[in-house]
Coordinates of C-alpha atoms in Angstrom, one line a residue:
M1 CA -31.6 -18.5 -22.6
K2 CA -28.1 -17.6 -21.4
S3 CA -27.4 -18.1 -17.7
H4 CA -25.9 -15.3 -15.7
V5 CA -25.1 -17.5 -12.6
L6 CA -21.4 -17.1 -11.7
S7 CA -19.3 -20.2 -11.4
Q8 CA -17.8 -21.0 -8.0
L9 CA -14.4 -19.7 -9.1
R10 CA -15.8 -16.5 -10.6
S11 CA -17.9 -15.9 -7.5
L12 CA -14.8 -16.3 -5.3
E13 CA -12.8 -14.0 -7.6
A14 CA -15.5 -11.3 -7.5
E15 CA -15.7 -11.5 -3.7
S16 CA -11.9 -11.1 -3.4
I17 CA -11.8 -8.2 -5.8
H18 CA -14.7 -6.5 -3.9
I19 CA -12.7 -6.9 -0.6
M20 CA -9.5 -5.4 -2.2
R21 CA -11.4 -2.4 -3.6
E22 CA -13.2 -1.9 -0.3
V23 CA -9.8 -1.7 1.5
V24 CA -8.4 0.7 -1.0
A25 CA -11.5 2.9 -0.6
E26 CA -11.5 2.9 3.2
M27 CA -7.8 2.7 4.3
Q28 CA -5.0 5.2 3.9
R29 CA -2.0 3.0 3.2
P30 CA -2.6 -0.7 2.4
C31 CA 0.0 -3.2 1.5
L32 CA 0.0 -6.8 0.2
L33 CA 2.1 -9.3 2.1
F34 CA 3.9 -11.3 -0.6
S35 CA 5.8 -14.5 0.2
G36 CA 6.2 -15.8 -3.4
G37 CA 3.9 -18.8 -2.5
K38 CA 0.8 -19.8 -4.5
D39 CA -1.7 -17.9 -2.3
S40 CA 0.1 -14.5 -2.3
I41 CA 0.7 -14.9 -6.0
V42 CA -3.1 -15.4 -6.6
M43 CA -3.7 -12.4 -4.4
L44 CA -1.4 -10.2 -6.6
H45 CA -3.0 -11.6 -9.7
L46 CA -6.4 -10.6 -8.3
A47 CA -5.1 -7.2 -7.4
V48 CA -4.0 -6.6 -11.0
K49 CA -7.5 -7.6 -12.2
A50 CA -9.2 -5.4 -9.5
F51 CA -7.5 -2.2 -10.6
A52 CA -6.8 -2.7 -14.3
P53 CA -6.1 -0.8 -16.5
A54 CA -4.4 1.2 -13.7
R55 CA -1.5 -0.1 -11.7
V56 CA -2.0 -1.9 -8.4
P57 CA -2.4 1.1 -6.0
F58 CA -0.4 -0.3 -3.1
P59 CA 3.0 -1.9 -2.6
I60 CA 3.8 -5.5 -1.8
M61 CA 6.0 -6.4 1.1
H62 CA 8.2 -9.5 1.4
V63 CA 9.3 -10.4 4.9
D64 CA 12.6 -12.1 3.9
T65 CA 13.8 -14.7 6.4
G66 CA 17.0 -15.3 4.5
L67 CA 16.0 -19.0 4.2
N68 CA 14.0 -18.8 1.0
F69 CA 14.1 -21.2 -2.0
Q70 CA 15.9 -19.4 -4.8
T71 CA 13.1 -20.3 -7.3
V72 CA 10.6 -18.5 -5.0
L73 CA 12.8 -15.3 -5.1
D74 CA 13.1 -15.6 -8.9
C75 CA 9.3 -15.9 -9.3
R76 CA 8.8 -12.9 -6.9
D77 CA 11.1 -10.8 -9.1
R78 CA 9.3 -11.8 -12.3
W79 CA 6.0 -10.7 -10.8
V80 CA 7.5 -7.3 -9.7
E81 CA 8.9 -6.7 -13.2
R82 CA 5.7 -7.8 -15.0
T83 CA 3.3 -5.8 -12.9
G84 CA 5.4 -2.8 -12.0
V85 CA 4.3 -3.0 -8.4
Q86 CA 6.5 -1.5 -5.7
L87 CA 8.4 -4.1 -3.7
V88 CA 9.3 -3.5 0.0
V89 CA 11.7 -6.1 1.6
A90 CA 11.8 -6.5 5.3
S91 CA 14.9 -8.5 6.2
V92 CA 15.0 -10.8 9.2
Q93 CA 18.7 -11.3 8.8
E94 CA 19.2 -7.5 9.0
G95 CA 17.0 -7.5 12.2
I96 CA 19.2 -10.2 13.7
D97 CA 22.4 -8.3 12.8
R98 CA 21.2 -5.1 14.6
G99 CA 19.7 -6.9 17.6
L100 CA 16.0 -6.5 16.9
V101 CA 15.5 -10.3 17.1
Q102 CA 17.6 -13.3 18.1
E103 CA 18.0 -16.6 16.2
E104 CA 16.1 -19.5 17.8
P105 CA 17.9 -22.8 18.6
N106 CA 15.7 -24.9 16.3
G107 CA 16.7 -22.8 13.3
S108 CA 13.2 -21.5 12.6
R109 CA 12.8 -17.9 11.8
N110 CA 9.0 -17.9 11.7
R111 CA 8.4 -16.5 15.2
I112 CA 11.1 -13.8 14.8
Q113 CA 9.5 -12.7 11.6
T114 CA 6.9 -10.9 13.6
P115 CA 8.9 -8.0 15.1
V116 CA 10.5 -7.4 11.7
L117 CA 7.0 -7.3 10.1
L118 CA 5.6 -5.0 12.7
E119 CA 8.6 -2.6 12.5
A120 CA 8.4 -2.4 8.7
A121 CA 4.6 -1.8 8.8
E122 CA 5.1 1.0 11.3
K123 CA 8.0 2.5 9.3
H124 CA 6.0 2.7 6.1
G125 CA 2.7 3.6 7.8
F126 CA 0.8 0.6 6.6
D127 CA -2.7 0.6 8.2
A128 CA -4.0 -2.5 6.3
L129 CA -2.0 -5.6 5.3
F130 CA -3.4 -8.1 2.8
G131 CA -2.6 -11.7 3.8
G132 CA -3.1 -14.9 1.9
G133 CA -4.5 -17.0 4.8
R134 CA -7.5 -19.3 4.1
R135 CA -9.9 -20.7 6.6
D136 CA -9.4 -24.3 5.4
E137 CA -5.6 -24.2 6.2
E138 CA -5.5 -24.2 10.0
K139 CA -7.6 -23.9 13.1
A140 CA -6.5 -20.3 14.0
R141 CA -7.1 -19.1 10.5
A142 CA -10.5 -20.7 10.5
K143 CA -11.8 -18.4 13.2
E144 CA -10.3 -15.2 11.9
R145 CA -12.5 -12.5 10.2
V146 CA -11.8 -11.2 6.7
F147 CA -11.1 -7.8 8.3
S148 CA -8.9 -8.8 11.3
F149 CA -8.5 -6.0 13.7
R150 CA -5.0 -5.5 15.3
D151 CA -4.2 -3.3 18.3
D152 CA -1.5 -0.6 18.4
F153 CA 1.0 -3.4 19.2
G154 CA 0.0 -5.3 16.1
Q155 CA -1.5 -8.1 18.2
W156 CA -4.7 -10.1 17.5
D157 CA -7.3 -10.9 20.2
P158 CA -9.4 -13.8 18.9
K159 CA -12.1 -13.1 21.6
N160 CA -12.5 -9.5 20.4
Q161 CA -13.4 -9.6 16.7
R162 CA -15.8 -7.4 14.8
P163 CA -19.0 -9.0 13.3
E164 CA -19.1 -9.3 9.5
I165 CA -22.8 -9.4 8.6
W166 CA -24.0 -9.5 4.9
N167 CA -20.4 -9.0 3.7
L168 CA -20.2 -5.6 5.3
Y169 CA -16.7 -4.8 6.6
N170 CA -15.6 -2.4 9.3
G171 CA -12.2 -0.9 8.5
R172 CA -12.3 1.9 11.1
V173 CA -9.1 2.1 13.1
H174 CA -7.6 4.6 15.6
Q175 CA -4.1 6.0 15.3
G176 CA -1.5 3.2 15.6
E177 CA -4.1 0.4 15.0
S178 CA -4.3 -1.6 11.8
I179 CA -6.2 -4.4 10.2
R180 CA -5.1 -7.6 8.4
V181 CA -7.3 -8.4 5.4
F182 CA -7.7 -11.9 4.0
P183 CA -9.4 -11.8 0.6
L184 CA -8.9 -15.6 0.1
S185 CA -10.6 -16.5 3.4
N186 CA -13.4 -18.5 1.7
W187 CA -11.2 -20.2 -0.8
T188 CA -10.0 -23.8 -0.4
E189 CA -6.7 -25.3 -1.6
L190 CA -8.7 -26.9 -4.4
D191 CA -10.2 -23.5 -5.4
I192 CA -6.7 -22.0 -5.5
W193 CA -5.3 -24.7 -7.8
S194 CA -8.4 -24.7 -10.0
Y195 CA -8.0 -20.9 -10.4
I196 CA -4.3 -21.2 -11.1
E197 CA -5.0 -23.7 -13.8
A198 CA -7.9 -21.6 -15.3
E199 CA -5.8 -18.4 -15.3
D200 CA -2.4 -20.1 -16.2
I201 CA -0.7 -18.3 -13.3
D202 CA 3.1 -18.2 -13.1
L203 CA 4.3 -20.1 -10.0
P204 CA 7.7 -21.3 -8.6
D205 CA 8.5 -24.7 -10.1
L206 CA 8.6 -26.3 -6.6
Y207 CA 4.8 -26.8 -6.9
L208 CA 5.2 -29.4 -9.7
A209 CA 6.6 -32.9 -9.3
K210 CA 10.1 -33.8 -10.3
E211 CA 12.8 -36.1 -8.9
R212 CA 14.4 -34.7 -5.8
E213 CA 17.0 -35.9 -3.4
V214 CA 15.1 -36.1 0.0
V215 CA 15.6 -37.3 3.5
E216 CA 12.8 -38.4 5.9
R217 CA 12.5 -36.6 9.3
S218 CA 9.7 -37.1 11.7
G219 CA 7.5 -38.6 9.0
M220 CA 8.1 -35.7 6.5
L221 CA 10.3 -35.5 3.4
Y222 CA 12.8 -32.7 3.2
E223 CA 14.8 -31.9 0.1
V224 CA 18.6 -32.2 0.7
N225 CA 20.0 -28.7 0.0
G226 CA 22.1 -26.0 1.6
F227 CA 19.5 -25.3 4.2
T228 CA 18.8 -29.0 5.0
P229 CA 22.0 -31.0 4.7
L230 CA 22.1 -34.6 5.7
K231 CA 22.8 -35.2 9.4
E232 CA 25.1 -37.9 10.7
G233 CA 23.5 -41.3 10.2
E234 CA 20.9 -40.1 7.7
T235 CA 20.5 -41.6 4.2
A236 CA 19.1 -39.7 1.2
Q237 CA 16.8 -41.1 -1.4
V238 CA 15.6 -39.9 -4.8
L239 CA 11.8 -39.6 -5.1
S240 CA 9.3 -37.8 -7.3
T241 CA 8.1 -35.0 -5.1
R242 CA 6.4 -31.6 -5.1
Y243 CA 5.7 -28.9 -2.5
R244 CA 2.1 -28.2 -1.5
T245 CA 3.1 -25.0 0.4
V246 CA 6.2 -22.9 0.4
G247 CA 7.9 -21.5 3.5
D248 CA 11.5 -21.5 4.8
A249 CA 13.6 -24.0 2.9
N250 CA 14.9 -25.6 6.2
L251 CA 11.4 -26.3 7.6
T252 CA 9.1 -26.9 4.6
A253 CA 8.6 -30.5 3.5
C254 CA 7.6 -31.9 0.2
V255 CA 5.3 -34.8 -0.6
E256 CA 5.6 -37.8 -2.8
S257 CA 3.8 -37.0 -6.0
G258 CA 3.7 -37.6 -9.8
A259 CA 1.7 -34.4 -10.4
A260 CA 3.9 -32.7 -13.0
T261 CA 1.2 -30.4 -14.6
L262 CA -1.4 -28.0 -13.2
R263 CA -4.2 -30.4 -14.2
D264 CA -2.4 -33.2 -12.3
V265 CA -2.1 -31.1 -9.2
V266 CA -5.8 -30.2 -9.3
E267 CA -6.8 -33.9 -9.5
E268 CA -4.3 -34.8 -6.7
V269 CA -5.6 -32.0 -4.4
A270 CA -9.2 -33.0 -5.0
A271 CA -8.4 -36.5 -3.5
V272 CA -6.3 -35.5 -0.4
R273 CA -7.7 -35.3 3.1
L274 CA -4.9 -33.5 5.0
T275 CA -4.3 -29.7 4.7
E276 CA -1.1 -28.5 3.1
R277 CA 0.2 -27.0 6.3
G278 CA -0.5 -30.1 8.3
A279 CA 1.2 -32.2 5.7
T280 CA 4.3 -30.2 5.1
R281 CA 5.1 -27.4 7.6
G282 CA 7.5 -28.5 10.3
D283 CA 7.2 -25.1 12.0
D284 CA 3.5 -25.8 12.8
K285 CA 4.5 -28.9 14.8
V286 CA 5.8 -26.9 17.8
S287 CA 2.4 -27.1 19.5
E288 CA -1.3 -27.5 18.7
A289 CA -1.7 -23.7 19.1
A290 CA 1.6 -22.7 17.3
M291 CA -0.2 -20.6 14.6
E292 CA -2.6 -18.9 17.0
D293 CA 0.2 -18.0 19.4
R294 CA 2.2 -16.4 16.5
K295 CA -0.9 -14.5 15.3
K296 CA -1.6 -13.1 18.8
E297 CA 2.0 -11.7 18.7
G298 CA 1.3 -10.0 15.4
Y299 CA 2.1 -12.6 12.7
F300 CA 0.0 -12.4 9.6

């Protein structure tokens, strides 16, 4: 007798598709936040599946810090061309040039992304923003709901969240308010990579191991490039590395790895015990509550 029990991946896929369809049914103007990293790419892949054979019924928005890996931008453009989805770019550099935000001394543009994101969301009238956050990534994300209510300033109050019982989601918002929606909340890093392998999803080549010139800083390996040149007294070395997560090129570290294929990556991720953000994101080392502080300000 044939079994009709869904596998773990297909169950997660079905849940995410249900969430996306629910948002489109309830909200007036949703948008998918797209960084060009693995999680946002999986979200766009799921959106294509959710609404096929029609086009994806909402745009994607890239908050461009100006510090992106070129291979990430190239992959973003391939997805836009392949799917026909509308791309909205919110430029942090443009925000700096006109005085909306100011550069921070440490070179990070993560915190100053927030006003640029909020301004773009208001300009385009987006009342729901899909984000690729997962609960296994980081403490602040672990306690966020699938439908995360934001006030009319775009801010998140972790002590004032709506209950989500029996997978029922409340998308009701007043004028000026919005929600952030996280279809991948219940996925793990291993789930993401297993799904990418199963679906043969196009990703930036940063995620696969190859020899790179790197420098060690504060226990992390950074590729030597235009965004992270060698400082006085530093010495580079060539190692086989890959990226577990992709952010700004000047603050995202890589890890030593020989995982040159998707199957290799799945096997490697199954054995690790440190989250990808904890292992590779220098911008999260500012404080224990760095991510939660940014989310309270309006970060996705």
